[in-house]
Coordinates of C-alpha atoms in Angstrom, one line a residue:
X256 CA 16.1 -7.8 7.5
X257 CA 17.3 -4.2 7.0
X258 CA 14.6 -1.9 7.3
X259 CA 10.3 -2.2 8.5
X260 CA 8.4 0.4 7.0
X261 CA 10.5 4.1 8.2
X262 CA 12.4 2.2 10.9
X263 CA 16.4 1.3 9.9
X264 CA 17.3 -1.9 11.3
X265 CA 21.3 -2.0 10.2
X266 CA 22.3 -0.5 13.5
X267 CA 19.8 -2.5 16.7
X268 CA 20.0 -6.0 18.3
X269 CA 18.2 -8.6 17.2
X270 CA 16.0 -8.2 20.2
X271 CA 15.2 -4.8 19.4
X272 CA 14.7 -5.3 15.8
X273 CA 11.7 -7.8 17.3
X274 CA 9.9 -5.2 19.3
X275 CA 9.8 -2.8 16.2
X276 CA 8.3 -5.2 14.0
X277 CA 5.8 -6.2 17.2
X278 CA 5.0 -2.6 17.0
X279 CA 4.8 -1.9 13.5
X280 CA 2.2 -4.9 13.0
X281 CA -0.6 -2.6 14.5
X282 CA 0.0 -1.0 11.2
X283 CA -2.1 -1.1 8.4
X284 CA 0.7 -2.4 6.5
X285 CA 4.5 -2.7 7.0
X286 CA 6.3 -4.1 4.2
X287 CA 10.0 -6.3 5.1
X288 CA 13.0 -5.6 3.3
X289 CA 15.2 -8.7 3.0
X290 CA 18.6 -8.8 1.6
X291 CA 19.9 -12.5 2.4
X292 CA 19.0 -13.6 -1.3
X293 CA 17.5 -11.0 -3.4
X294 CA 16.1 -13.4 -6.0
X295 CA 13.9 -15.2 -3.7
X296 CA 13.2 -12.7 -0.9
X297 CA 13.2 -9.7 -2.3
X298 CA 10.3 -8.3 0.1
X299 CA 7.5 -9.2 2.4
X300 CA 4.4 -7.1 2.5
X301 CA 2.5 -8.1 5.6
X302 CA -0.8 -6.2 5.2
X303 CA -3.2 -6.0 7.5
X304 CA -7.2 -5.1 6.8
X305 CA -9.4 -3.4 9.4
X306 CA -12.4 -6.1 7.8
X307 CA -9.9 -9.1 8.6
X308 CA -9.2 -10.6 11.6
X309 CA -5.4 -10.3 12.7
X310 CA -4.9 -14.0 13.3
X311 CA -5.8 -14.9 9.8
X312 CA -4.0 -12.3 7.8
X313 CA -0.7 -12.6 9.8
X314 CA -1.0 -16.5 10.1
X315 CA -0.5 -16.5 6.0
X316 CA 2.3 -14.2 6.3
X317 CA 3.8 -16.5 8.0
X318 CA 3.8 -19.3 6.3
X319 CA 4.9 -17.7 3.1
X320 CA 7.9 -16.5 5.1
X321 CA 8.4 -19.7 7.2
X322 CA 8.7 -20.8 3.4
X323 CA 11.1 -19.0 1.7
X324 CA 13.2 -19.1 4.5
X325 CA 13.9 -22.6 4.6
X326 CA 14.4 -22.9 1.1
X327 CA 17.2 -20.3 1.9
X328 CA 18.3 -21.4 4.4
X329 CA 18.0 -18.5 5.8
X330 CA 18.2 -18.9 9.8
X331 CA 17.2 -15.6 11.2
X332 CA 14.4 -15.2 8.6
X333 CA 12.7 -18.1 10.0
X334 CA 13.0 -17.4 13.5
X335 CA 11.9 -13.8 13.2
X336 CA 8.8 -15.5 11.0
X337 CA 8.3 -17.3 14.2
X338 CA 8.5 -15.0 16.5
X339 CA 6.9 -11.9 15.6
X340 CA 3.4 -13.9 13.2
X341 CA 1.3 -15.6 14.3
X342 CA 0.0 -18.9 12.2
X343 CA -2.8 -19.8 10.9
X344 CA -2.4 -23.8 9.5
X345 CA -5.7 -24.6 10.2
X346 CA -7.4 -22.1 7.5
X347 CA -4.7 -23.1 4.7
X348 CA -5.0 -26.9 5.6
X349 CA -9.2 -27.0 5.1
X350 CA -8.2 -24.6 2.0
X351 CA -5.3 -27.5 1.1
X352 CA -7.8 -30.3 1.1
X353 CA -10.2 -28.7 -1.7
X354 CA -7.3 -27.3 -3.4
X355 CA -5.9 -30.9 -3.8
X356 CA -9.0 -32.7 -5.0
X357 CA -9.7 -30.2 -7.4
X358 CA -6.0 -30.1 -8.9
X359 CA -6.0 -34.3 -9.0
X360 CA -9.6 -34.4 -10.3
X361 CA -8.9 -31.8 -13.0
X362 CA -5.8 -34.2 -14.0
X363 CA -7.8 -37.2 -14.1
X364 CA -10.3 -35.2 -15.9
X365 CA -8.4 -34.1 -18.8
X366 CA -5.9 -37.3 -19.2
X367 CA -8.6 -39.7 -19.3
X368 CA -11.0 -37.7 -21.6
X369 CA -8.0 -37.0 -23.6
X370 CA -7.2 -40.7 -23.9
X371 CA -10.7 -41.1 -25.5
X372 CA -10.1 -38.6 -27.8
X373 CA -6.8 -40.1 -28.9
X374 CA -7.7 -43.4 -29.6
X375 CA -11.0 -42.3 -31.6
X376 CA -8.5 -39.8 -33.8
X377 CA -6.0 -43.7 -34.0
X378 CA -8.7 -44.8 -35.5
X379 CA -9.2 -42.2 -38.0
X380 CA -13.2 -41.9 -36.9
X381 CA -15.2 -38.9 -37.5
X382 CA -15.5 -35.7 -35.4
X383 CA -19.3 -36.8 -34.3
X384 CA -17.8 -40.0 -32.7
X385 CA -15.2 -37.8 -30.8
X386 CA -17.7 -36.0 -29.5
X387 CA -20.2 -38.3 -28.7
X388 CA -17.8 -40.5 -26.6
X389 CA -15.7 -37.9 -25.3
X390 CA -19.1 -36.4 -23.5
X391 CA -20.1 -39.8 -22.4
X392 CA -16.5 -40.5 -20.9
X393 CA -16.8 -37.2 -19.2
X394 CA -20.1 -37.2 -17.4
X395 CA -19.6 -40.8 -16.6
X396 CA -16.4 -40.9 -15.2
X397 CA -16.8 -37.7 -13.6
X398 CA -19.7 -38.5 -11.8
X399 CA -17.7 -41.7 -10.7
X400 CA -14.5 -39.8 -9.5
X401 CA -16.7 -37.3 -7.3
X402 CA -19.3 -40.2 -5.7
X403 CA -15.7 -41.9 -5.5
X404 CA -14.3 -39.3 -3.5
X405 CA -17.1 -38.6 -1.5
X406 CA -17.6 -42.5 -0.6
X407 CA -13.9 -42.9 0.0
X408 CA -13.4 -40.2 2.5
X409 CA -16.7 -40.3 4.3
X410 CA -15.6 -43.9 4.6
X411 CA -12.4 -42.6 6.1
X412 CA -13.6 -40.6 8.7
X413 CA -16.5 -42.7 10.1
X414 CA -13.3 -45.6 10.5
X415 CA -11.4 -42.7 12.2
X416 CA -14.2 -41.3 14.4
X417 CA -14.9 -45.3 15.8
X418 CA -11.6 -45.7 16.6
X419 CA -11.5 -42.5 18.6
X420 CA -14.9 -43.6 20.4
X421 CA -13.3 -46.3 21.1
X422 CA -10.5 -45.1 22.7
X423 CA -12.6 -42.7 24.3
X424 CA -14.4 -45.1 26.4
X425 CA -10.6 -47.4 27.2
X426 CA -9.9 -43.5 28.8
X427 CA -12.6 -43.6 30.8
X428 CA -13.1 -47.6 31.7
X429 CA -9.3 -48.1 31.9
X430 CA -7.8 -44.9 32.8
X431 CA -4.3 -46.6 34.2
X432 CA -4.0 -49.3 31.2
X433 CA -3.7 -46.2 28.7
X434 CA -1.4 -44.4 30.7
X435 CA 1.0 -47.2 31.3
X436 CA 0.8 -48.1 27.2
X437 CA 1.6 -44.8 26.3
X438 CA 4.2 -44.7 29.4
X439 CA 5.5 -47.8 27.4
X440 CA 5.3 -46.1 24.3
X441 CA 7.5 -42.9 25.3
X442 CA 10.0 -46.0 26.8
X443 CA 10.6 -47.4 23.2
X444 CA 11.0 -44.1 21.8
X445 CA 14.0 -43.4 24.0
X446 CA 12.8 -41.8 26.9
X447 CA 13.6 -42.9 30.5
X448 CA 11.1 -44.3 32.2
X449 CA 10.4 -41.2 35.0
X450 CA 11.0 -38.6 31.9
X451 CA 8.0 -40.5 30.1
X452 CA 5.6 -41.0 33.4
X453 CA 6.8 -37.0 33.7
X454 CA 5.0 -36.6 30.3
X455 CA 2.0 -38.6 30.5
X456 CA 0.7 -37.4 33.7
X457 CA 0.2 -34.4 32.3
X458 CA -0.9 -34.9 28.9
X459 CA -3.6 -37.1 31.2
X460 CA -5.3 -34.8 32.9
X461 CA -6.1 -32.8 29.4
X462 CA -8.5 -35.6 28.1
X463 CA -9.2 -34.4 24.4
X464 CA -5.5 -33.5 23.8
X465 CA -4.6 -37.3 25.3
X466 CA -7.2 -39.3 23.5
X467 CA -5.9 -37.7 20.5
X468 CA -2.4 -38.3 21.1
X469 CA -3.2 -41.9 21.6
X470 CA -4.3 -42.1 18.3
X471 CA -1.6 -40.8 16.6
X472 CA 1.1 -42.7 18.6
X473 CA -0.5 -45.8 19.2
X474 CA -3.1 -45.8 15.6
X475 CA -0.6 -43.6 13.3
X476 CA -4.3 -42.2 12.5
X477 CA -4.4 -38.3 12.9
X478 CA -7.9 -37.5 14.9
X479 CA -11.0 -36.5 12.9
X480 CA -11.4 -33.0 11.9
X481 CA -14.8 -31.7 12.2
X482 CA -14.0 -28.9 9.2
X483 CA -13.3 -32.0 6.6
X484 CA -16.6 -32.5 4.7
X485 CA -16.6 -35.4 2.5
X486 CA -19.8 -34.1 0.1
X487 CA -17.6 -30.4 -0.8
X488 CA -14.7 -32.5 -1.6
X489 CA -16.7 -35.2 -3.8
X490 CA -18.2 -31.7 -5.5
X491 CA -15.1 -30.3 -6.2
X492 CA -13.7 -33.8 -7.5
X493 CA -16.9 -33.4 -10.0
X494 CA -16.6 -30.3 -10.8
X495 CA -12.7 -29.9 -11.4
X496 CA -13.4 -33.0 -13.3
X497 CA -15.4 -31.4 -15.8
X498 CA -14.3 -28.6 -16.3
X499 CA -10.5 -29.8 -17.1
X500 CA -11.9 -32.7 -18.8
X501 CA -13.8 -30.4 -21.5
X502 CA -10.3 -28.9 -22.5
X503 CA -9.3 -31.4 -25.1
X504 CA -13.0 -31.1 -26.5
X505 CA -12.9 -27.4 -26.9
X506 CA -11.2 -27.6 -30.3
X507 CA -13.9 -30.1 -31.4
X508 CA -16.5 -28.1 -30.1
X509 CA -15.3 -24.6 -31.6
X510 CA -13.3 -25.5 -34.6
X511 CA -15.8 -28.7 -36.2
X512 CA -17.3 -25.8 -38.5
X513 CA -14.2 -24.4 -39.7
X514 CA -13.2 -25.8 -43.3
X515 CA -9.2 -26.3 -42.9
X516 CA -6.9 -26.7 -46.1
X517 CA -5.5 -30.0 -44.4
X518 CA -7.4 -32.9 -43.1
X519 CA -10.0 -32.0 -40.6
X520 CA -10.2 -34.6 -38.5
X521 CA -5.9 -34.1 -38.2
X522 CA -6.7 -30.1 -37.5
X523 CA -8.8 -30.6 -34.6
X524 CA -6.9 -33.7 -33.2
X525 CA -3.5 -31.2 -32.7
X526 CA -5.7 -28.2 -32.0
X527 CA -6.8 -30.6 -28.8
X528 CA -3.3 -32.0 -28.3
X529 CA -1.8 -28.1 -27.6
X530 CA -4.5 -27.2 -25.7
X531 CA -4.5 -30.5 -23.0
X532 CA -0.7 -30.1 -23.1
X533 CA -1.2 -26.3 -22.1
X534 CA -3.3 -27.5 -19.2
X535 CA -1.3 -30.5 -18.1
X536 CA 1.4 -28.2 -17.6
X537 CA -0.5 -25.6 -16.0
X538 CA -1.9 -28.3 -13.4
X539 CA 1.1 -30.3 -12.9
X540 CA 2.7 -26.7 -11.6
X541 CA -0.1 -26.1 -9.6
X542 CA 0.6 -29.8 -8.1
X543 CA 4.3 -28.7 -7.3
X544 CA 2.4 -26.7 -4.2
X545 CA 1.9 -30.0 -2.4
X546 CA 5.2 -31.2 -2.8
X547 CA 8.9 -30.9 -3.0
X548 CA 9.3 -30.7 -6.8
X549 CA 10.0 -27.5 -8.9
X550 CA 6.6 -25.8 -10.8
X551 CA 8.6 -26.8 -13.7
X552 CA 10.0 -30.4 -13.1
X553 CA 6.2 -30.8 -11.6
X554 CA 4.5 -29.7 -14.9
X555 CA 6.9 -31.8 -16.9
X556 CA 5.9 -34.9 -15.3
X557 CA 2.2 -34.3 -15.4
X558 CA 2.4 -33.6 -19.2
X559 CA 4.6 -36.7 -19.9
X560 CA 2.0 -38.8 -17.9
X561 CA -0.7 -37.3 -20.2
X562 CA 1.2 -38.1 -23.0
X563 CA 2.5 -41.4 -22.6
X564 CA -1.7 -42.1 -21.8
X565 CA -2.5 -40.3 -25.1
X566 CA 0.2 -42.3 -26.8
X567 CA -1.2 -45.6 -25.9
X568 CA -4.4 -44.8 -26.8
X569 CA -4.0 -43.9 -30.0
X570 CA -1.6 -46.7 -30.7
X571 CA -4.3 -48.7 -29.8
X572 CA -7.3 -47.2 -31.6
X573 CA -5.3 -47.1 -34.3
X574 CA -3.9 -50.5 -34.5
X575 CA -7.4 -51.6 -33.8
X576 CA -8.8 -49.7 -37.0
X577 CA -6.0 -51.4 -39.1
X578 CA -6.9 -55.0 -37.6
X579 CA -10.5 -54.8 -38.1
X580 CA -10.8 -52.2 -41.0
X581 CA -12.1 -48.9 -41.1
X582 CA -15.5 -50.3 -42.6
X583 CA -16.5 -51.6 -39.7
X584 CA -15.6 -48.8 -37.4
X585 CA -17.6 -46.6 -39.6
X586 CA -20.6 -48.5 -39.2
X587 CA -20.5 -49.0 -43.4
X588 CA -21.2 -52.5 -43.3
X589 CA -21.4 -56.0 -41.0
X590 CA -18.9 -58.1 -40.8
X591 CA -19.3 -61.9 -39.8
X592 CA -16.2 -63.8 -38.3
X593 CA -16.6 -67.8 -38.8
X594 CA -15.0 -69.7 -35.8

């Protein structure tokens, strides 16, 4: 860090460099200059709104920072991130949860709709047909993936929520038992017996915070949060579904008028297959928030996914059509197999 807003920072301590930036945060905004690696920390604009409470705006500072600087490895970075911003995990985690469902409904969306699409174009049927089971697939399976989601993680959290009644009520019916399990628990870990009867007397006397902790150490459940609400995240599935899943449609929707010099039907299948792999990408990047993957290593593997699906659904339409003949996909005329 070499300079906060006016203030030069080449020439203090480390300590002092803290209390200016302590300072300065009263400040509508104070911008960071970092020179440890210019290419991904070139500056850090903390900005701070009269309209916006402090705790929030900092907290997302922070985490950016916290961020870059471990994937610089930069030390100091991170402790000054630490040290001088407050956090605000909370906020991004409820933000995280919706984020996610929409991202991996909006992937299930458009792979599975494009599958339909692809094995309808296999076997060479018309531009009605796409349509009229590409819409069907949508609303259907759409409608499945947000009840799905819904059902799933209300599911989740009632399971959760009865476990933590439960040992709730062992707190208050069998105050000692708990304490010597978890005593026990600390034991195994590594701790010394007196360093982990240290610990658990006074996690006791804070009943929420223990009861919790319990859960996580003995369960390996993490304690119901009152801010997750199954119905939002079942409504985002749903939407996110849709509207991803009406990408590889668009062309069949928009185009279907247009008279092309090649074959139609050919046109509007690779219109759809630029536009879905346009949007596999994009999503698979936004995935690469969640985890440790590059955006680009992350949108390669999404679009591969999509089309390796696509692929095998028009291999199969297609062989299908060729098996059974394209009269009979058509509709043109009845077929009757003898035994």
């Amino acid at each position: 860090i070499t300079q906060v807003g006016a203030f030069d920072l080449t020439h203090v301590t480390h300590d002092e460099a803290i209390n200016i930036i302590k300072e300065e945060l009263g400040s509508l905004s104070i911008t960071l200059h970092v020179e440890r690696n210019p290419a991904s920390l070139d500056h850090v604009e903390i900005v701070r709104s009269p309209s916006e409470d402090a705790a929030n705006v900092d907290g997302k500072v922070r985490s950016v920072v916290a961020r870059k600087a471990f994937k610089s490895g930069d030390k100091e970075l991170s402790k000054l991130a630490h040290e001088t911003l407050s956090s605000d995990e909370q906020h991004m985690k409820e933000s995280g949860q919706y984020i996610k469902a929409a991202v991996f409904g909006g992937l299930d969306g458009i792979i599975t709709t494009f599958a339909v699409v692809a094995s309808v174009a296999g076997a060479n049927l018309s531009t009605g047909i796409v349509i009229i089971m590409g819409f069907s697939n949508l609303i259907a399976d759409g409608i499945s993936m947000g009840f799905g989601e819904f059902v799933s993680m209300q599911s989740e959290k009632d399971y959760v929520q009865a476990e933590r009644n439960r040992e709730e009520w062992e707190y208050d019916n069998g105050f000692e038992g708990e304490v010597k399990e978890m005593v026990d628990l600390y034991v195994e870990k590594g701790f010394s017996k007196k360093e982990a009867e240290g610990i658990i007397s006074v996690m006791a006397g804070h009943k929420d915070f223990f009861i919790d902790h319990m859960m996580v150490q003995e369960l390996g459940m993490m304690p119901p949060d009152p801010e997750e609400s199954a119905w939002k995240s079942g409504l985002v599935m749903f939407v996110s579904f849709l509207i991803f899943g009406l990408i590889p449609l668009l062309s069949y929707l928009a185009f279907s008028t247009i008279n092309f010099k090649t074959n139609k039907e050919d046109a509007l299948f690779a219109i759809a297959c630029v536009l879905t792999a346009v949007a596999l990408f994009a999503l698979g990047a936004i995935k690469s928030k969640f985890s440790t993957q590059s955006w680009w290593r992350s949108g390669l593997w999404v679009l591969l996914n999509g089309t390796l699906a696509a692929a095998a659904a028009y291999l199969i339409g297609f062989g299908l059509e060729a098996l059974v003949g394209g009269s009979i996909c058509d509709g043109t005329t009845a077929t009757t197999i003898a035994p």
